[in-house]
mmCIF file of C-alpha atoms and ligand atoms in Angstrom:
data_model
loop_
_atom_site.group_PDB
_atom_site.id
_atom_site.type_symbol
_atom_site.label_atom_id
_atom_site.label_comp_id
_atom_site.label_asym_id
_atom_site.label_seq_id
_atom_site.Cartn_x
_atom_site.Cartn_y
_atom_site.Cartn_z
ATOM 1 C CA MET A 23 -0.188 0.229 0.010
ATOM 2 C CA THR A 24 1.207 3.562 -1.060
ATOM 3 C CA LEU A 25 0.854 6.181 1.625
ATOM 4 C CA HIS A 26 1.355 9.174 -0.462
ATOM 5 C CA ARG A 27 3.479 10.715 1.940
ATOM 6 C CA ALA A 28 7.185 10.556 2.832
ATOM 7 C CA ILE A 29 7.542 7.754 5.513
ATOM 8 C CA LYS A 30 9.336 8.758 8.725
ATOM 9 C CA SER A 31 8.478 6.445 11.261
ATOM 10 C CA THR A 32 8.701 2.525 11.878
ATOM 11 C CA ASP A 33 4.803 2.683 12.258
ATOM 12 C CA GLU A 34 4.496 4.243 8.940
ATOM 13 C CA LEU A 35 6.735 1.197 7.692
ATOM 14 C CA VAL A 36 4.265 -1.322 8.855
ATOM 15 C CA GLU A 37 1.455 0.473 7.383
ATOM 16 C CA ALA A 38 2.985 0.585 4.186
ATOM 17 C CA GLY A 39 3.782 -3.006 4.082
ATOM 18 C CA LEU A 40 7.735 -2.280 3.962
ATOM 19 C CA ILE A 41 8.355 -4.467 7.300
ATOM 20 C CA GLU A 42 6.800 -7.092 9.425
ATOM 21 C CA VAL A 43 4.984 -5.884 12.674
ATOM 22 C CA GLY A 44 7.409 -8.163 14.610
ATOM 23 C CA ASP A 45 10.353 -6.465 13.052
ATOM 24 C CA ARG A 46 9.034 -2.929 14.481
ATOM 25 C CA ASP A 47 11.502 -2.923 17.760
ATOM 26 C CA SER A 48 14.645 -3.938 16.258
ATOM 27 C CA ILE A 49 14.159 -1.310 13.090
ATOM 28 C CA ALA A 50 13.235 1.234 15.807
ATOM 29 C CA ALA A 51 16.997 0.665 17.212
ATOM 30 C CA VAL A 52 18.319 1.666 14.156
ATOM 31 C CA THR A 53 16.097 4.855 13.194
ATOM 32 C CA GLN A 54 16.784 6.116 16.597
ATOM 33 C CA LYS A 55 20.415 6.162 15.684
ATOM 34 C CA TYR A 56 20.171 7.118 11.874
ATOM 35 C CA ALA A 57 17.254 9.138 10.123
ATOM 36 C CA LEU A 58 14.530 7.682 8.031
ATOM 37 C CA SER A 59 12.679 9.044 5.253
ATOM 38 C CA ILE A 60 11.343 7.371 2.033
ATOM 39 C CA SER A 61 9.889 9.851 -0.659
ATOM 40 C CA PRO A 62 6.332 8.482 -2.229
ATOM 41 C CA THR A 63 8.197 8.418 -5.364
ATOM 42 C CA MET A 64 10.680 5.804 -3.932
ATOM 43 C CA GLU A 65 8.080 3.931 -2.448
ATOM 44 C CA SER A 66 6.024 3.425 -4.858
ATOM 45 C CA LEU A 67 9.066 1.500 -6.950
ATOM 46 C CA ILE A 68 9.481 -0.838 -4.406
ATOM 47 C CA ASN A 69 8.125 -4.487 -5.124
ATOM 48 C CA ARG A 70 6.855 -5.940 -1.724
ATOM 49 C CA ASP A 71 6.854 -9.325 -3.389
ATOM 50 C CA ASP A 72 10.897 -9.265 -3.656
ATOM 51 C CA PRO A 73 12.587 -9.763 -0.239
ATOM 52 C CA ASN A 74 15.732 -8.404 -2.285
ATOM 53 C CA ASP A 75 14.464 -5.590 -4.009
ATOM 54 C CA PRO A 76 17.259 -3.321 -4.805
ATOM 55 C CA ILE A 77 14.958 0.059 -4.075
ATOM 56 C CA ALA A 78 13.768 -0.990 -0.504
ATOM 57 C CA ARG A 79 17.496 -2.152 0.271
ATOM 58 C CA GLN A 80 18.555 1.603 -0.177
ATOM 59 C CA PHE A 81 15.873 2.661 1.852
ATOM 60 C CA VAL A 82 14.385 0.474 4.181
ATOM 61 C CA PRO A 83 16.369 0.204 7.538
ATOM 62 C CA ASP A 84 18.267 -3.032 8.389
ATOM 63 C CA PRO A 85 19.207 -4.297 11.807
ATOM 64 C CA ARG A 86 22.847 -4.773 10.267
ATOM 65 C CA GLU A 87 23.370 -1.009 10.597
ATOM 66 C CA LEU A 88 23.980 -1.397 14.180
ATOM 67 C CA VAL A 89 27.303 -3.346 13.792
ATOM 68 C CA THR A 90 29.855 -1.148 13.261
ATOM 69 C CA THR A 91 33.510 -2.637 11.876
ATOM 70 C CA PRO A 92 36.699 -1.480 13.345
ATOM 71 C CA ASP A 93 37.648 0.312 10.001
ATOM 72 C CA GLU A 94 34.071 2.400 9.683
ATOM 73 C CA ARG A 95 34.420 6.088 10.854
ATOM 74 C CA ALA A 96 31.923 8.802 11.920
ATOM 75 C CA ASP A 97 33.502 11.050 9.100
ATOM 76 C CA PRO A 98 34.767 8.455 6.404
ATOM 77 C CA ILE A 99 36.024 10.973 3.604
ATOM 78 C CA GLY A 100 37.525 13.448 6.090
ATOM 79 C CA ASP A 101 35.103 16.307 6.075
ATOM 80 C CA LEU A 102 35.860 18.130 8.802
ATOM 81 C CA ALA A 103 39.465 18.197 8.446
ATOM 82 C CA HIS A 104 39.213 20.320 5.695
ATOM 83 C CA SER A 105 36.923 22.595 6.816
ATOM 84 C CA PRO A 106 38.377 26.061 7.724
ATOM 85 C CA VAL A 107 34.662 27.612 8.222
ATOM 86 C CA GLU A 108 31.148 25.891 8.807
ATOM 87 C CA GLY A 109 29.388 24.620 5.939
ATOM 88 C CA ILE A 110 32.614 24.587 3.804
ATOM 89 C CA VAL A 111 35.011 22.071 2.889
ATOM 90 C CA HIS A 112 38.086 22.930 1.027
ATOM 91 C CA ARG A 113 39.703 20.209 -0.105
ATOM 92 C CA TYR A 114 40.860 20.734 -3.648
ATOM 93 C CA PRO A 115 42.851 24.079 -4.464
ATOM 94 C CA ASP A 116 40.159 25.241 -7.049
ATOM 95 C CA ARG A 117 36.903 24.132 -5.732
ATOM 96 C CA VAL A 118 34.891 23.909 -2.476
ATOM 97 C CA LEU A 119 32.010 22.297 -0.824
ATOM 98 C CA LEU A 120 29.021 24.185 0.551
ATOM 99 C CA LYS A 121 26.810 22.372 2.822
ATOM 100 C CA ALA A 122 24.178 24.690 3.481
ATOM 101 C CA VAL A 123 21.803 21.959 4.379
ATOM 102 C CA HIS A 124 22.152 18.541 6.143
ATOM 103 C CA VAL A 125 18.231 17.226 5.323
ATOM 104 C CA CYS A 126 17.396 14.914 2.384
ATOM 105 C CA PRO A 127 14.005 14.013 1.024
ATOM 106 C CA VAL A 128 15.210 10.217 1.516
ATOM 107 C CA TYR A 129 17.794 8.745 3.902
ATOM 108 C CA CYS A 130 20.023 6.183 2.012
ATOM 109 C CA ARG A 131 20.956 3.189 4.194
ATOM 110 C CA PHE A 132 24.750 3.667 2.982
ATOM 111 C CA CYS A 133 24.922 7.132 3.403
ATOM 112 C CA PHE A 134 28.411 8.466 3.827
ATOM 113 C CA ARG A 135 27.645 11.450 5.836
ATOM 114 C CA ARG A 136 24.917 9.598 7.930
ATOM 115 C CA GLU A 137 26.169 10.963 11.052
ATOM 116 C CA MET A 138 25.433 14.352 9.728
ATOM 117 C CA VAL A 139 22.136 14.210 7.909
ATOM 118 C CA GLY A 140 18.804 13.927 9.360
ATOM 119 C CA PRO A 141 16.771 15.580 11.805
ATOM 120 C CA GLN A 142 19.328 14.989 14.524
ATOM 121 C CA GLY A 143 22.260 16.049 12.186
ATOM 122 C CA LEU A 144 24.003 19.179 11.347
ATOM 123 C CA GLY A 145 20.936 21.136 10.281
ATOM 124 C CA THR A 146 20.912 24.207 8.201
ATOM 125 C CA LEU A 147 23.603 26.871 8.461
ATOM 126 C CA ALA A 148 22.318 29.818 10.244
ATOM 127 C CA PRO A 149 21.963 33.045 8.026
ATOM 128 C CA GLU A 150 25.246 34.647 9.530
ATOM 129 C CA ALA A 151 26.978 30.835 9.080
ATOM 130 C CA LEU A 152 26.187 31.008 5.506
ATOM 131 C CA GLU A 153 27.258 34.656 5.036
ATOM 132 C CA ALA A 154 30.669 33.675 6.704
ATOM 133 C CA ALA A 155 30.817 30.690 4.020
ATOM 134 C CA PHE A 156 30.208 32.995 1.371
ATOM 135 C CA GLY A 157 32.644 35.310 2.709
ATOM 136 C CA TYR A 158 35.508 32.876 2.654
ATOM 137 C CA ILE A 159 34.746 31.756 -1.117
ATOM 138 C CA GLU A 160 34.712 35.422 -1.884
ATOM 139 C CA SER A 161 38.275 35.833 -0.038
ATOM 140 C CA HIS A 162 39.760 32.620 -2.074
ATOM 141 C CA THR A 163 40.050 33.782 -5.525
ATOM 142 C CA GLU A 164 41.563 30.411 -6.655
ATOM 143 C CA ILE A 165 38.193 28.929 -5.838
ATOM 144 C CA TRP A 166 36.900 28.327 -9.468
ATOM 145 C CA GLU A 167 33.842 26.030 -8.557
ATOM 146 C CA VAL A 168 31.144 25.677 -5.742
ATOM 147 C CA ILE A 169 29.568 22.703 -5.133
ATOM 148 C CA LEU A 170 26.535 22.403 -3.021
ATOM 149 C CA THR A 171 26.001 19.491 -1.175
ATOM 150 C CA GLY A 172 24.655 18.128 1.997
ATOM 151 C CA GLY A 173 22.123 16.888 2.825
ATOM 152 C CA ASP A 174 20.482 17.468 -0.422
ATOM 153 C CA PRO A 175 20.342 21.340 -1.271
ATOM 154 C CA LEU A 176 17.521 20.861 -3.664
ATOM 155 C CA VAL A 177 15.428 20.528 -0.455
ATOM 156 C CA LEU A 178 15.735 24.195 -0.048
ATOM 157 C CA SER A 179 12.875 26.309 -1.299
ATOM 158 C CA PRO A 180 13.311 28.078 -4.862
ATOM 159 C CA ARG A 181 13.363 31.335 -2.625
ATOM 160 C CA ARG A 182 16.373 30.434 -0.559
ATOM 161 C CA LEU A 183 18.205 28.961 -3.587
ATOM 162 C CA ARG A 184 17.738 32.083 -5.631
ATOM 163 C CA ALA A 185 19.021 34.091 -2.425
ATOM 164 C CA MET A 186 21.902 31.973 -2.522
ATOM 165 C CA MET A 187 22.624 31.616 -6.401
ATOM 166 C CA GLU A 188 22.605 35.748 -6.191
ATOM 167 C CA ARG A 189 25.025 35.833 -3.547
ATOM 168 C CA LEU A 190 27.137 33.670 -5.805
ATOM 169 C CA ALA A 191 26.521 35.925 -8.589
ATOM 170 C CA GLN A 192 28.349 38.620 -6.682
ATOM 171 C CA ILE A 193 31.553 36.490 -6.912
ATOM 172 C CA ALA A 194 33.083 36.720 -10.371
ATOM 173 C CA HIS A 195 36.034 34.540 -9.618
ATOM 174 C CA VAL A 196 33.431 31.438 -9.215
ATOM 175 C CA LYS A 197 32.410 30.319 -12.777
ATOM 176 C CA ILE A 198 30.887 27.057 -12.118
ATOM 177 C CA VAL A 199 28.106 25.918 -9.623
ATOM 178 C CA ARG A 200 27.576 22.289 -8.980
ATOM 179 C CA PHE A 201 24.765 20.591 -7.173
ATOM 180 C CA HIS A 202 24.760 17.245 -5.579
ATOM 181 C CA THR A 203 21.576 15.702 -5.411
ATOM 182 C CA ARG A 204 18.859 12.774 -5.462
ATOM 183 C CA VAL A 205 15.639 15.370 -5.732
ATOM 184 C CA PRO A 206 15.309 14.841 -9.703
ATOM 185 C CA VAL A 207 14.722 10.924 -9.307
ATOM 186 C CA VAL A 208 13.114 10.779 -5.319
ATOM 187 C CA GLU A 209 11.217 14.018 -5.538
ATOM 188 C CA PRO A 210 11.059 14.889 -9.192
ATOM 189 C CA GLU A 211 8.095 17.278 -8.682
ATOM 190 C CA ARG A 212 10.073 19.810 -7.096
ATOM 191 C CA CYS A 213 12.095 20.349 -10.120
ATOM 192 C CA ASP A 214 9.368 22.806 -11.597
ATOM 193 C CA ALA A 215 10.067 26.341 -13.368
ATOM 194 C CA GLU A 216 10.335 27.953 -10.297
ATOM 195 C CA LEU A 217 13.479 25.962 -8.878
ATOM 196 C CA ILE A 218 14.581 25.824 -12.213
ATOM 197 C CA ALA A 219 14.920 29.883 -12.646
ATOM 198 C CA ALA A 220 16.325 30.046 -9.073
ATOM 199 C CA LEU A 221 19.264 27.810 -10.134
ATOM 200 C CA LYS A 222 19.911 29.830 -13.234
ATOM 201 C CA SER A 223 19.420 32.952 -11.340
ATOM 202 C CA CYS A 224 23.361 33.283 -10.803
ATOM 203 C CA GLY A 225 24.148 33.682 -14.526
ATOM 204 C CA LYS A 226 27.241 31.308 -13.973
ATOM 205 C CA GLN A 227 27.241 27.650 -15.684
ATOM 206 C CA VAL A 228 24.917 25.184 -13.425
ATOM 207 C CA TYR A 229 25.821 21.495 -13.415
ATOM 208 C CA ILE A 230 23.823 18.943 -11.717
ATOM 209 C CA ALA A 231 25.594 15.518 -10.449
ATOM 210 C CA LEU A 232 22.317 13.109 -9.902
ATOM 211 C CA HIS A 233 22.828 10.468 -7.415
ATOM 212 C CA ALA A 234 21.231 7.381 -8.527
ATOM 213 C CA ASN A 235 21.807 3.770 -8.204
ATOM 214 C CA HIS A 236 19.427 1.440 -9.918
ATOM 215 C CA PRO A 237 17.778 1.724 -13.408
ATOM 216 C CA ARG A 238 14.374 1.429 -12.026
ATOM 217 C CA GLU A 239 14.852 5.160 -10.187
ATOM 218 C CA MET A 240 15.049 6.436 -13.694
ATOM 219 C CA GLY A 241 11.316 5.993 -14.210
ATOM 220 C CA GLU A 242 8.741 8.529 -16.024
ATOM 221 C CA ALA A 243 8.856 10.882 -13.360
ATOM 222 C CA ALA A 244 12.509 10.921 -13.030
ATOM 223 C CA GLN A 245 12.884 11.625 -16.925
ATOM 224 C CA GLY A 246 10.611 14.322 -16.931
ATOM 225 C CA ALA A 247 12.615 16.158 -14.269
ATOM 226 C CA CYS A 248 16.046 15.443 -16.240
ATOM 227 C CA SER A 249 14.263 16.664 -19.317
ATOM 228 C CA ARG A 250 13.081 19.911 -17.630
ATOM 229 C CA LEU A 251 16.856 20.457 -16.102
ATOM 230 C CA VAL A 252 18.506 19.752 -19.408
ATOM 231 C CA ASP A 253 16.351 21.770 -21.778
ATOM 232 C CA ALA A 254 16.731 24.829 -19.381
ATOM 233 C CA GLY A 255 20.646 24.759 -20.030
ATOM 234 C CA ILE A 256 21.967 22.703 -17.118
ATOM 235 C CA VAL A 257 24.174 20.185 -17.740
ATOM 236 C CA MET A 258 23.744 17.074 -15.872
ATOM 237 C CA LEU A 259 26.133 14.301 -14.775
ATOM 238 C CA SER A 260 25.777 10.942 -12.720
ATOM 239 C CA GLN A 261 27.100 9.707 -9.558
ATOM 240 C CA SER A 262 26.265 6.590 -8.299
ATOM 241 C CA VAL A 263 27.535 4.200 -5.690
ATOM 242 C CA LEU A 264 28.549 0.543 -6.191
ATOM 243 C CA LEU A 265 26.402 -1.571 -3.724
ATOM 244 C CA ARG A 266 26.043 -4.804 -2.931
ATOM 245 C CA GLY A 267 22.660 -6.200 -3.510
ATOM 246 C CA VAL A 268 21.653 -2.980 -5.525
ATOM 247 C CA ASN A 269 23.726 -2.758 -8.639
ATOM 248 C CA ASP A 270 26.688 -5.291 -8.338
ATOM 249 C CA ASP A 271 26.129 -6.940 -11.634
ATOM 250 C CA VAL A 272 27.023 -5.953 -14.943
ATOM 251 C CA GLU A 273 23.493 -6.161 -16.422
ATOM 252 C CA THR A 274 21.989 -3.732 -13.618
ATOM 253 C CA LEU A 275 24.975 -1.520 -14.119
ATOM 254 C CA ALA A 276 25.009 -1.213 -17.743
ATOM 255 C CA ALA A 277 21.171 -0.697 -17.482
ATOM 256 C CA LEU A 278 21.677 2.229 -15.389
ATOM 257 C CA MET A 279 24.481 4.131 -17.237
ATOM 258 C CA ARG A 280 22.517 3.416 -20.315
ATOM 259 C CA ALA A 281 19.295 5.079 -18.634
ATOM 260 C CA PHE A 282 21.169 8.017 -17.600
ATOM 261 C CA VAL A 283 22.778 8.731 -21.232
ATOM 262 C CA GLU A 284 19.329 8.181 -22.800
ATOM 263 C CA ASN A 285 18.063 11.305 -20.305
ATOM 264 C CA ARG A 286 21.175 13.259 -21.134
ATOM 265 C CA VAL A 287 22.909 12.830 -18.105
ATOM 266 C CA LYS A 288 26.584 11.835 -18.499
ATOM 267 C CA PRO A 289 27.810 8.939 -16.408
ATOM 268 C CA TYR A 290 30.663 10.679 -14.078
ATOM 269 C CA TYR A 291 31.237 8.754 -11.027
ATOM 270 C CA LEU A 292 30.757 5.270 -9.469
ATOM 271 C CA ASN A 293 31.813 5.586 -6.238
ATOM 272 C CA HIS A 294 33.332 2.789 -4.284
ATOM 273 C CA PRO A 295 31.383 2.723 -0.996
ATOM 274 C CA ASP A 296 32.841 4.486 1.864
ATOM 275 C CA LEU A 297 33.968 3.127 5.439
ATOM 276 C CA ALA A 298 30.384 4.713 7.088
ATOM 277 C CA PRO A 299 29.592 3.161 10.024
ATOM 278 C CA GLY A 300 26.770 0.440 10.217
ATOM 279 C CA THR A 301 27.502 -0.015 5.794
ATOM 280 C CA SER A 302 29.416 -3.520 5.800
ATOM 281 C CA HIS A 303 26.741 -5.384 4.339
ATOM 282 C CA PHE A 304 26.701 -2.777 1.487
ATOM 283 C CA ARG A 305 30.488 -3.260 0.456
ATOM 284 C CA LEU A 306 32.175 -5.033 -2.410
ATOM 285 C CA SER A 307 36.067 -5.406 -2.426
ATOM 286 C CA ILE A 308 37.883 -3.329 -4.634
ATOM 287 C CA GLU A 309 38.780 -6.192 -6.670
ATOM 288 C CA GLU A 310 35.049 -7.090 -7.403
ATOM 289 C CA GLY A 311 34.438 -3.515 -8.244
ATOM 290 C CA GLN A 312 37.404 -3.006 -10.743
ATOM 291 C CA LYS A 313 36.096 -6.694 -12.426
ATOM 292 C CA LEU A 314 32.717 -5.272 -12.772
ATOM 293 C CA VAL A 315 33.899 -1.619 -14.430
ATOM 294 C CA ALA A 316 36.161 -3.649 -16.653
ATOM 295 C CA ALA A 317 33.195 -6.007 -17.800
ATOM 296 C CA LEU A 318 31.192 -2.478 -18.451
ATOM 297 C CA ARG A 319 34.099 -1.479 -20.550
ATOM 298 C CA GLY A 320 33.368 -4.344 -22.736
ATOM 299 C CA THR A 321 29.729 -4.121 -22.728
ATOM 300 C CA ILE A 322 28.558 -0.608 -23.324
ATOM 301 C CA SER A 323 29.200 2.615 -25.300
ATOM 302 C CA GLY A 324 31.965 4.979 -24.247
ATOM 303 C CA LEU A 325 29.608 7.194 -23.812
ATOM 304 C CA CYS A 326 28.149 5.325 -20.727
ATOM 305 C CA GLN A 327 31.433 4.486 -19.105
ATOM 306 C CA PRO A 328 31.454 6.094 -15.590
ATOM 307 C CA THR A 329 34.828 6.317 -13.585
ATOM 308 C CA TYR A 330 35.414 4.136 -10.742
ATOM 309 C CA ILE A 331 36.435 6.363 -7.677
ATOM 310 C CA LEU A 332 37.614 5.982 -3.943
ATOM 311 C CA ASP A 333 37.086 8.501 -1.982
ATOM 312 C CA ILE A 334 40.558 7.875 0.600
ATOM 313 C CA PRO A 335 39.418 7.614 4.140
ATOM 314 C CA GLY A 336 40.766 10.362 6.165
ATOM 315 C CA GLY A 337 39.984 13.445 3.412
ATOM 316 C CA TYR A 338 42.828 12.663 1.014
ATOM 317 C CA GLY A 339 40.755 13.071 -1.907
ATOM 318 C CA LYS A 340 39.450 10.796 -4.655
ATOM 319 C CA ALA A 341 41.341 8.076 -6.602
ATOM 320 C CA ASP A 342 40.307 6.522 -9.715
ATOM 321 C CA ILE A 343 40.698 2.722 -8.839
ATOM 322 C CA GLY A 344 39.778 1.214 -12.127
ATOM 323 C CA ALA A 345 42.201 -1.326 -13.071
ATOM 324 C CA SER A 346 44.637 -0.227 -15.823
ATOM 325 C CA SER A 347 44.384 -1.747 -19.141
ATOM 326 C CA ILE A 348 48.173 -1.465 -19.356
ATOM 327 C CA GLU A 349 51.348 -2.696 -18.239
ATOM 328 C CA ALA A 350 55.064 -1.312 -19.036
ATOM 329 C CA LEU A 351 57.393 -4.019 -19.977
ATOM 330 C CA PRO A 352 61.368 -3.853 -19.267
ATOM 331 C CA ASP A 353 62.009 -2.985 -22.800
ATOM 332 C CA GLY A 354 60.052 0.575 -22.626
ATOM 333 C CA GLY A 355 56.991 -1.039 -24.233
ATOM 334 C CA TYR A 356 53.573 -1.799 -22.891
ATOM 335 C CA GLU A 357 50.852 -4.914 -22.903
ATOM 336 C CA VAL A 358 48.086 -3.506 -23.597
ATOM 337 C CA SER A 359 44.586 -5.748 -22.450
ATOM 338 C CA ASP A 360 41.485 -5.176 -24.774
ATOM 339 C CA PHE A 361 37.732 -5.376 -23.464
ATOM 340 C CA ARG A 362 37.870 -9.399 -24.344
ATOM 341 C CA GLY A 363 40.778 -9.798 -22.091
ATOM 342 C CA GLY A 364 43.271 -10.335 -25.149
ATOM 343 C CA VAL A 365 46.685 -9.182 -24.824
ATOM 344 C CA HIS A 366 48.561 -7.055 -27.232
ATOM 345 C CA GLN A 367 52.132 -5.349 -27.458
ATOM 346 C CA TYR A 368 52.550 -1.719 -27.725
ATOM 347 C CA PRO A 369 56.097 -0.353 -29.039
ATOM 348 C CA PRO A 370 58.498 1.789 -26.988
ATOM 349 C CA ASN A 371 58.706 5.212 -27.902
ATOM 350 C CA PRO A 372 61.706 5.729 -30.334
ATOM 351 C CA SER A 373 64.494 7.880 -29.020
ATOM 352 C CA PRO A 374 64.263 11.623 -30.071
HETATM 353 S S1 SF4 B 21 20.625 11.827 -0.344
HETATM 354 FE FE1 SF4 B 21 23.085 11.931 -0.186
HETATM 355 S S2 SF4 B 21 23.563 13.039 1.633
HETATM 356 FE FE2 SF4 B 21 21.196 12.238 1.501
HETATM 357 S S3 SF4 B 21 20.961 10.226 2.539
HETATM 358 FE FE3 SF4 B 21 21.478 10.091 0.732
HETATM 359 S S4 SF4 B 21 23.668 9.507 0.094
HETATM 360 FE FE4 SF4 B 21 23.410 10.758 2.283
#
């Protein structure tokens, strides 16, 4: 049964038929620690007859979330180590993250910022803190790109988004504004003319990195939202997390990447899952991930290829961890593998 409103409690999970009454207490123990929200659009995609449904797996709490392994950490990608002022993460020279809000329309069970988001999380930046963040961006002329993330920045009202974009418009050295969001997929109705006009009000180039992990997420409503955004001149990229039980097979990944491209969303990042607390049941080994990515290379168009990325724990940034298809030989030449696994020689460069 679809509730037509976001599910935010264990009682509502029972009412919607997503958990059994007998599981209420064990699930409640999870939701006391980690936020719960499932948007009506995502709820409507869940197949109750499939105990391994990949949409349910992403959003319905699981008692295994209370098991934290020794390698897991509250701040897996080291945001705090690079936060000079509240709301800003300045990890790379030419860009910053601006985390204005720590609320999302859905809470992903594998979230890398799960200790920061939700009703008990870091909340929304107060007006003075937001202005201090803009002041930081203004005083650092090397910042070329501002990445609005969170939480999900597109939960903010068009009025607040417009105010933020107009403030960014005053900072000449910022040329690119990028949003990291799940909204076009999980709450596509938000992507209306008012929101799009607000995003465009800064006069900068606007990019949206859309987070989706399974091809079923790219349904009709999501397709409509992407179409409205791209038609308005916003460039869309994808970001997905490689998740056990959700998209850890070549067919699903290929269908997901093709769905992105068919909707003018260029595949960008396929993230190895971060070491967030209570998420070990989602993690594959890096070797398994490399095999999947190599198989993807032999399966689908170059347009559909994402880069397989690891955020190095501790805040050291992203590393491309796709297995290399070339190996240097002692004579200065190379061995190159093709997508079928065949190995070929490439000659050394002649001396100048
Ligand atoms: S939408 Fe992003 S920030 Fe929010 S819970 Fe999911 S992964 Fe975390």
